[in-house]
Structure formats: structure tokens, C-alpha cells
Coordinates of C-alpha atoms in Angstrom, one line a residue:
M1 CA 22.6 -5.2 -27.7
I2 CA 24.2 -3.5 -24.7
Y3 CA 26.7 -6.4 -24.3
G4 CA 27.4 -6.3 -28.1
S5 CA 28.2 -2.6 -28.0
T6 CA 30.0 -2.4 -24.7
G7 CA 31.3 -5.9 -23.9
A8 CA 30.0 -5.6 -20.3
T9 CA 26.9 -6.4 -18.3
H10 CA 28.0 -5.5 -14.8
F11 CA 26.5 -2.2 -13.5
D12 CA 29.8 -0.8 -12.3
Q13 CA 31.5 -1.5 -15.6
L14 CA 28.5 0.0 -17.5
A15 CA 28.7 3.1 -15.3
K16 CA 32.3 3.8 -16.3
I17 CA 31.6 3.2 -20.0
L18 CA 28.3 5.2 -20.2
T19 CA 29.4 8.2 -18.1
G20 CA 29.5 11.1 -20.5
Y21 CA 28.6 8.9 -23.5
E22 CA 26.9 10.7 -26.3
I23 CA 24.2 9.2 -28.5
T24 CA 26.1 9.3 -31.8
G25 CA 27.4 6.6 -34.1
A26 CA 26.4 3.0 -34.6
Q27 CA 27.8 1.8 -31.2
S28 CA 25.8 4.5 -29.3
S29 CA 22.7 3.6 -31.3
G30 CA 23.1 0.0 -30.2
I31 CA 23.4 1.0 -26.6
F32 CA 20.4 3.3 -26.8
M33 CA 18.2 0.6 -28.4
G34 CA 19.4 -2.0 -25.8
I35 CA 18.4 0.4 -22.9
L36 CA 15.1 1.2 -24.7
F37 CA 14.3 -2.5 -25.0
I38 CA 15.1 -3.0 -21.3
A39 CA 12.8 -0.2 -20.4
V40 CA 10.0 -1.7 -22.5
G41 CA 10.5 -5.0 -20.7
F42 CA 10.4 -3.3 -17.3
L43 CA 7.2 -1.4 -18.2
F44 CA 5.5 -4.5 -19.4
K45 CA 6.3 -6.3 -16.2
I46 CA 4.8 -3.5 -14.0
T47 CA 1.7 -3.1 -16.3
A48 CA 2.4 0.5 -17.3
V49 CA 0.6 2.0 -20.2
P50 CA 0.9 1.2 -23.2
F51 CA 2.0 -2.3 -22.1
H52 CA -0.9 -2.9 -19.7
M53 CA -3.3 -4.9 -21.9
W54 CA -2.6 -8.3 -20.3
A55 CA -3.2 -7.2 -16.7
P56 CA -7.0 -7.1 -16.3
D57 CA -7.6 -10.6 -17.9
I58 CA -4.7 -12.1 -15.9
Y59 CA -5.8 -10.6 -12.7
E60 CA -9.3 -11.8 -13.2
G61 CA -8.4 -15.3 -14.4
S62 CA -5.6 -16.1 -11.9
P63 CA -6.2 -17.4 -8.3
T64 CA -6.4 -14.5 -5.9
P65 CA -3.0 -15.3 -4.1
V66 CA -1.3 -15.2 -7.5
T67 CA -3.0 -12.0 -8.5
A68 CA -1.9 -10.4 -5.2
F69 CA 1.7 -11.5 -5.9
L70 CA 1.6 -10.1 -9.4
S71 CA 0.3 -6.8 -8.0
I72 CA 3.2 -6.3 -5.6
A73 CA 6.3 -8.3 -6.2
P74 CA 7.1 -7.2 -9.8
K75 CA 6.6 -3.6 -9.0
I76 CA 9.1 -3.7 -6.1
S77 CA 11.8 -5.7 -7.9
I78 CA 11.4 -3.9 -11.3
S79 CA 11.5 -0.5 -9.6
A80 CA 14.7 -1.3 -7.9
N81 CA 16.3 -2.5 -11.1
I82 CA 15.1 0.5 -13.1
S83 CA 16.6 2.8 -10.5
R84 CA 19.9 1.1 -10.7
V85 CA 20.0 1.1 -14.5
S86 CA 18.9 4.7 -15.0
I87 CA 21.3 6.2 -12.5
Y88 CA 24.3 5.2 -14.6
G89 CA 25.4 7.2 -17.6
S90 CA 23.8 10.0 -19.7
Y91 CA 21.0 7.7 -20.9
G92 CA 19.1 8.4 -17.6
A93 CA 17.5 11.5 -19.1
T94 CA 16.2 9.5 -22.0
L95 CA 14.6 7.0 -19.7
Q96 CA 13.1 9.8 -17.7
K97 CA 11.3 11.1 -20.7
I98 CA 9.9 7.6 -21.5
F99 CA 8.7 7.1 -17.9
F100 CA 7.3 10.7 -17.9
F101 CA 5.0 9.8 -20.7
C102 CA 4.1 6.3 -19.3
S103 CA 3.4 7.9 -15.9
I104 CA 0.8 10.3 -17.4
A105 CA -0.8 7.7 -19.6
S106 CA -1.0 5.2 -16.8
M107 CA -2.7 7.6 -14.4
I108 CA -5.2 8.7 -17.0
L109 CA -6.1 5.3 -18.3
G110 CA -6.2 3.7 -14.9
A111 CA -8.6 6.3 -13.5
L112 CA -11.0 6.3 -16.5
A113 CA -11.0 2.5 -17.3
A114 CA -11.7 1.6 -13.6
M115 CA -14.9 3.6 -13.7
A116 CA -16.6 1.1 -16.1
Q117 CA -15.6 -2.1 -14.2
T118 CA -18.2 -4.3 -12.6
K119 CA -15.9 -7.0 -11.2
V120 CA -13.8 -6.5 -8.1
K121 CA -10.5 -8.0 -9.3
R122 CA -10.7 -6.1 -12.7
L123 CA -11.3 -2.9 -10.8
L124 CA -8.2 -3.6 -8.7
A125 CA -6.3 -4.4 -11.9
H126 CA -7.0 -1.0 -13.3
S127 CA -6.3 0.6 -9.9
S128 CA -2.9 -1.1 -10.0
I129 CA -2.3 0.4 -13.5
G130 CA -3.1 3.9 -12.1
H131 CA -0.9 3.5 -9.1
V132 CA 2.0 2.5 -11.4
G133 CA 1.6 5.9 -12.9
Y134 CA 1.7 7.6 -9.5
I135 CA 4.8 5.6 -8.5
R136 CA 6.5 6.4 -11.8
T137 CA 6.0 10.1 -11.0
G138 CA 8.8 9.8 -8.4
F139 CA 11.1 8.0 -10.8
S140 CA 10.5 10.6 -13.6
C141 CA 12.1 13.3 -11.5
G142 CA 15.5 11.7 -11.5
T143 CA 16.4 13.2 -8.1
I144 CA 17.1 11.9 -4.6
E145 CA 13.7 13.3 -3.5
G146 CA 12.1 11.5 -6.4
I147 CA 13.7 8.2 -5.5
Q148 CA 12.7 8.7 -1.9
S149 CA 9.1 9.4 -2.8
L150 CA 9.2 6.3 -5.1
L151 CA 10.2 4.1 -2.2
I152 CA 7.5 5.6 0.0
G153 CA 4.9 5.1 -2.7
I154 CA 5.9 1.5 -3.3
F155 CA 5.9 0.6 0.4
I156 CA 2.5 2.1 1.1
Y157 CA 1.1 0.7 -2.1
A158 CA 2.3 -2.8 -1.1
L159 CA 0.6 -2.6 2.3
M160 CA -2.7 -1.3 0.8
T161 CA -2.6 -4.1 -1.9
I162 CA -2.0 -6.8 0.7
D163 CA -4.9 -5.4 2.7
A164 CA -7.2 -5.3 -0.2
F165 CA -6.4 -8.8 -1.6
A166 CA -6.6 -10.4 1.8
I167 CA -10.2 -9.2 2.1
V168 CA -10.9 -10.2 -1.5
L169 CA -9.4 -13.7 -0.9
A170 CA -11.6 -14.1 2.2
L171 CA -14.7 -12.9 0.4
R172 CA -14.2 -15.1 -2.7
Q173 CA -14.4 -18.2 -0.6
T174 CA -18.2 -17.4 -0.7
R175 CA -18.1 -16.7 -4.5
V176 CA -18.0 -12.9 -4.3
K177 CA -17.0 -11.9 -7.9
Y178 CA -18.9 -8.7 -8.8
I179 CA -19.0 -5.4 -7.1
A180 CA -22.8 -5.8 -6.7
D181 CA -22.1 -8.9 -4.6
L182 CA -20.7 -6.6 -1.9
G183 CA -24.1 -5.1 -1.2
A184 CA -24.9 -5.0 2.6
L185 CA -21.5 -6.4 3.5
A186 CA -21.5 -4.0 6.4
K187 CA -24.6 -5.8 7.8
T188 CA -23.3 -9.3 7.4
N189 CA -19.5 -8.8 8.1
P190 CA -19.0 -5.2 9.4
I191 CA -15.3 -5.7 10.3
S192 CA -14.4 -6.6 6.7
A193 CA -16.5 -3.8 5.3
I194 CA -14.9 -1.2 7.5
T195 CA -11.4 -2.5 6.8
F196 CA -12.1 -2.7 3.0
S197 CA -13.5 0.9 3.1
I198 CA -10.4 2.2 4.9
T199 CA -8.2 0.6 2.3
M200 CA -10.2 2.0 -0.6
F201 CA -10.1 5.5 1.0
S202 CA -6.4 5.1 1.3
Y203 CA -6.1 4.1 -2.4
A204 CA -8.1 7.3 -3.2
G205 CA -5.6 9.4 -1.3
I206 CA -8.0 10.7 1.3
P207 CA -6.3 12.2 4.4
P208 CA -5.3 11.2 7.0
L209 CA -4.6 7.8 5.6
A210 CA -1.3 6.4 4.3
G211 CA -2.3 6.8 0.6
F212 CA -2.5 10.5 1.1
C213 CA 1.0 10.6 2.4
S214 CA 2.2 8.6 -0.5
K215 CA 0.7 10.8 -3.1
F216 CA 1.7 14.0 -1.3
Y217 CA 5.4 13.0 -1.3
L218 CA 5.2 11.9 -5.0
F219 CA 3.5 15.1 -6.2
F220 CA 5.7 17.3 -4.0
A221 CA 8.8 15.6 -5.6
A222 CA 7.4 16.2 -9.1
L223 CA 6.9 19.9 -8.3
G224 CA 10.4 20.1 -6.8
C225 CA 12.0 18.8 -10.0
G226 CA 10.0 21.1 -12.3
A227 CA 7.5 18.5 -13.6
Y228 CA 4.7 21.0 -13.3
F229 CA 2.5 19.1 -15.7
L230 CA 2.9 15.7 -14.0
A231 CA 1.6 16.7 -10.6
P232 CA -1.7 18.4 -11.7
V233 CA -2.5 15.3 -13.8
G234 CA -1.9 13.1 -10.8
V235 CA -4.2 15.3 -8.7
V236 CA -7.0 15.3 -11.3
T237 CA -6.8 11.5 -11.8
S238 CA -6.8 11.0 -8.0
V239 CA -10.0 13.0 -7.8
I240 CA -11.5 10.9 -10.6
G241 CA -10.4 7.7 -8.9
R242 CA -12.3 8.6 -5.8
F243 CA -15.5 7.9 -7.7
Y244 CA -15.0 4.1 -8.0
Y245 CA -13.3 3.7 -4.6
I246 CA -16.2 5.5 -2.8
R247 CA -18.6 3.5 -4.9
L248 CA -17.3 0.3 -3.3
A249 CA -17.9 1.8 0.2
K250 CA -21.4 2.8 -0.9
R251 CA -22.2 -0.7 -2.1
M252 CA -21.1 -2.2 1.2
F253 CA -22.9 0.2 3.5
F254 CA -26.0 1.5 1.7
D255 CA -27.0 -0.9 -1.1
T256 CA -29.3 -3.9 -0.7
P257 CA -28.1 -7.0 -2.6
R258 CA -30.4 -9.0 -4.9
T259 CA -29.4 -12.1 -3.1
W260 CA -28.0 -12.1 0.5
I261 CA -24.7 -13.9 1.0
L262 CA -23.5 -15.3 4.3
Y263 CA -19.8 -14.7 4.5
E264 CA -17.5 -17.3 6.1
P265 CA -15.5 -16.1 9.1
M266 CA -12.0 -14.9 8.3
D267 CA -9.2 -17.1 9.6
R268 CA -6.7 -16.0 12.3
N269 CA -3.8 -15.5 9.9
K270 CA -5.7 -13.1 7.6
S271 CA -7.1 -11.3 10.6
L272 CA -3.7 -10.6 12.0
L273 CA -2.4 -9.5 8.6
L274 CA -5.3 -7.1 8.2
A275 CA -4.8 -5.8 11.7
M276 CA -1.1 -5.0 11.1
T277 CA -1.6 -3.4 7.6
S278 CA -4.7 -1.5 8.6
S279 CA -2.9 -0.1 11.7
F280 CA -0.1 1.3 9.6
I281 CA -2.5 2.7 7.0
T282 CA -4.4 4.6 9.6
S283 CA -1.5 5.7 11.8
S284 CA 1.4 6.5 9.4
F285 CA 0.1 10.0 8.8
L286 CA 0.5 10.8 12.5
Y287 CA 4.1 9.6 12.8
P288 CA 5.8 9.3 9.3
S289 CA 9.3 10.0 10.6
P290 CA 10.6 6.4 10.7
L291 CA 9.5 5.6 7.1
F292 CA 10.8 9.0 5.9
S293 CA 14.2 8.4 7.5
V294 CA 14.6 4.8 6.2
T295 CA 13.6 5.8 2.6
H296 CA 15.9 8.8 2.7
Q297 CA 18.9 6.6 3.6
M298 CA 17.9 4.1 0.9
A299 CA 17.6 6.9 -1.7
L300 CA 21.1 8.3 -0.7
S301 CA 22.7 4.9 -0.9
S302 CA 21.5 4.4 -4.5
Y303 CA 23.6 7.4 -5.6
L304 CA 26.7 6.4 -3.7

């Protein structure tokens, strides 16, 4: 529809055509509907509400490496493409309203739906939906600070997700499927229990872990652009989300399982990966300047 209305598909050409364009007439309606359909496709790919229905079943039924890939790669690539599309022309404001609604809906549904989950991968699926809402918070601002917070959020989310799924992949070798199966993990495999707990606390946004830095920048950018409703919703849903994240830690350290499971040792590659990601999660709060500088340059370059 965009090509039929403009005769162009290149970003630079569309920027010249759409700059100052008003939504009037049949041609403008075609452009608007085309951009709307693109936005819906993007939101479906990143499992944003109300296009999230496929995520829990796919996450649960797919092999764990595939689930980890679906949790990270589409969000990175789609967020980059959304940023490029929305920056051009006067339709960016329309997209911001769409993402504003999807951000709030994703945060609320992700936090509430995850509380009822009994399987590890389904819980991580709803956690991913909630984090899509947090990441969309930065994009909804439409400012350089918002894009920078978006980049920070995506980077930290990717590291936390790699950490979480590496542990899940190692545990599922011994048929760990339900949250109840994690009981007494701290006694049988304390390193995995401590690392998994740190990752869950970072997901919850508990300082001084990297997840707190991510949410701090995102909510601060929302307040800076006048989205005074978006930031409080994010804070409230973060508090709700701490229930099921801390519940996992409780299972691992304080509960007694119905059947004891002997976990296989983690291989060297996963151990090195966990060591690197966990080190960043625990230390980025102390020295965030490199990440802040790199994301600031990236945000500036997207507007040049």
C-alpha cells in the first residue's frame, strides 16, 4: 500500500515524500493504512499485546535454543526497523500513540498472566511480553533520550535472557519442566541456583543489578517526554512482577521437592557464557558510562 501510494520503498525517498505530509485524501489514507499494517506486523513479531497469543505455546513447544532465539533476535531487529520507519515523516506521532497503548497493555498483561504460570518456559514467555512493554516505553517517547533508553533496555534484556535460557537449557537436560521441579536446586547445584536468582532479580528490576538500570532509564525517558501515565504503570507492573521472580528464588532455596533430581554438570561453553553475562548484570550499575556513551551515539546517529 505504501508503494502503491508513493511509488517508493527506500527509506530516504520515503523521508522526502512523507515530510510534512498530512493525512487527507485517498493517497494519504493508503499511506496511513500501509504504515499501520507494518506496525501490526512488527508488534506481532515482538509479541506485543494484543498480538501476543502465539508466544506462550510456541515458547513451550519449541526446543530451548529456538525459544531463546525467538526471545532475543526478533526484538533487536524489529526495534531497529521500527525506529527507522517512525523517524521519517509526520506519521511518527501516529505510531507513537499505537505503541503507547501496546506498551501499557503488554506491561499489565505480562505481569498479571505470569503470576498464574506453573511451567518455567511459559513464565519466561509472559515475562518476555512484559519486557516488550518496558522496551516500547522508550520508543513511545519519540525523542533521542527515548531511543537511547530503548537501546539500553534491549541490550540488557538480551543479556538477561541469554543468561536465563542458558540455565534453562542446562536444567532441561534432566527434564526440568515445571517451576516445582526447581525445588532444592540450591542444594544440588548451588552455582546454577545463585546465577538464576541473580538473573530473576535483575528481571524484576532490583538494584544494583542491570535490570534496574534498564528500567530506570526507560521510566526516566518517559517522564522526560511527558508520558506521566506510562512511567507509573511501569513501576506498578514491575512491583507486581517481583512476586513471580522472587517465587522462583524461593523454590530453589527454601522448598523441598517431591522428587529429588540430580542435575548434570554444565558444560564449559555454557559456564563461560553465564560467567560473562552474570558479570555484566552485577557490575554494570557500578560503571554504566561505556554503555551509556555507546547508546547515546547510536541514538544520535539514527536522527542524522
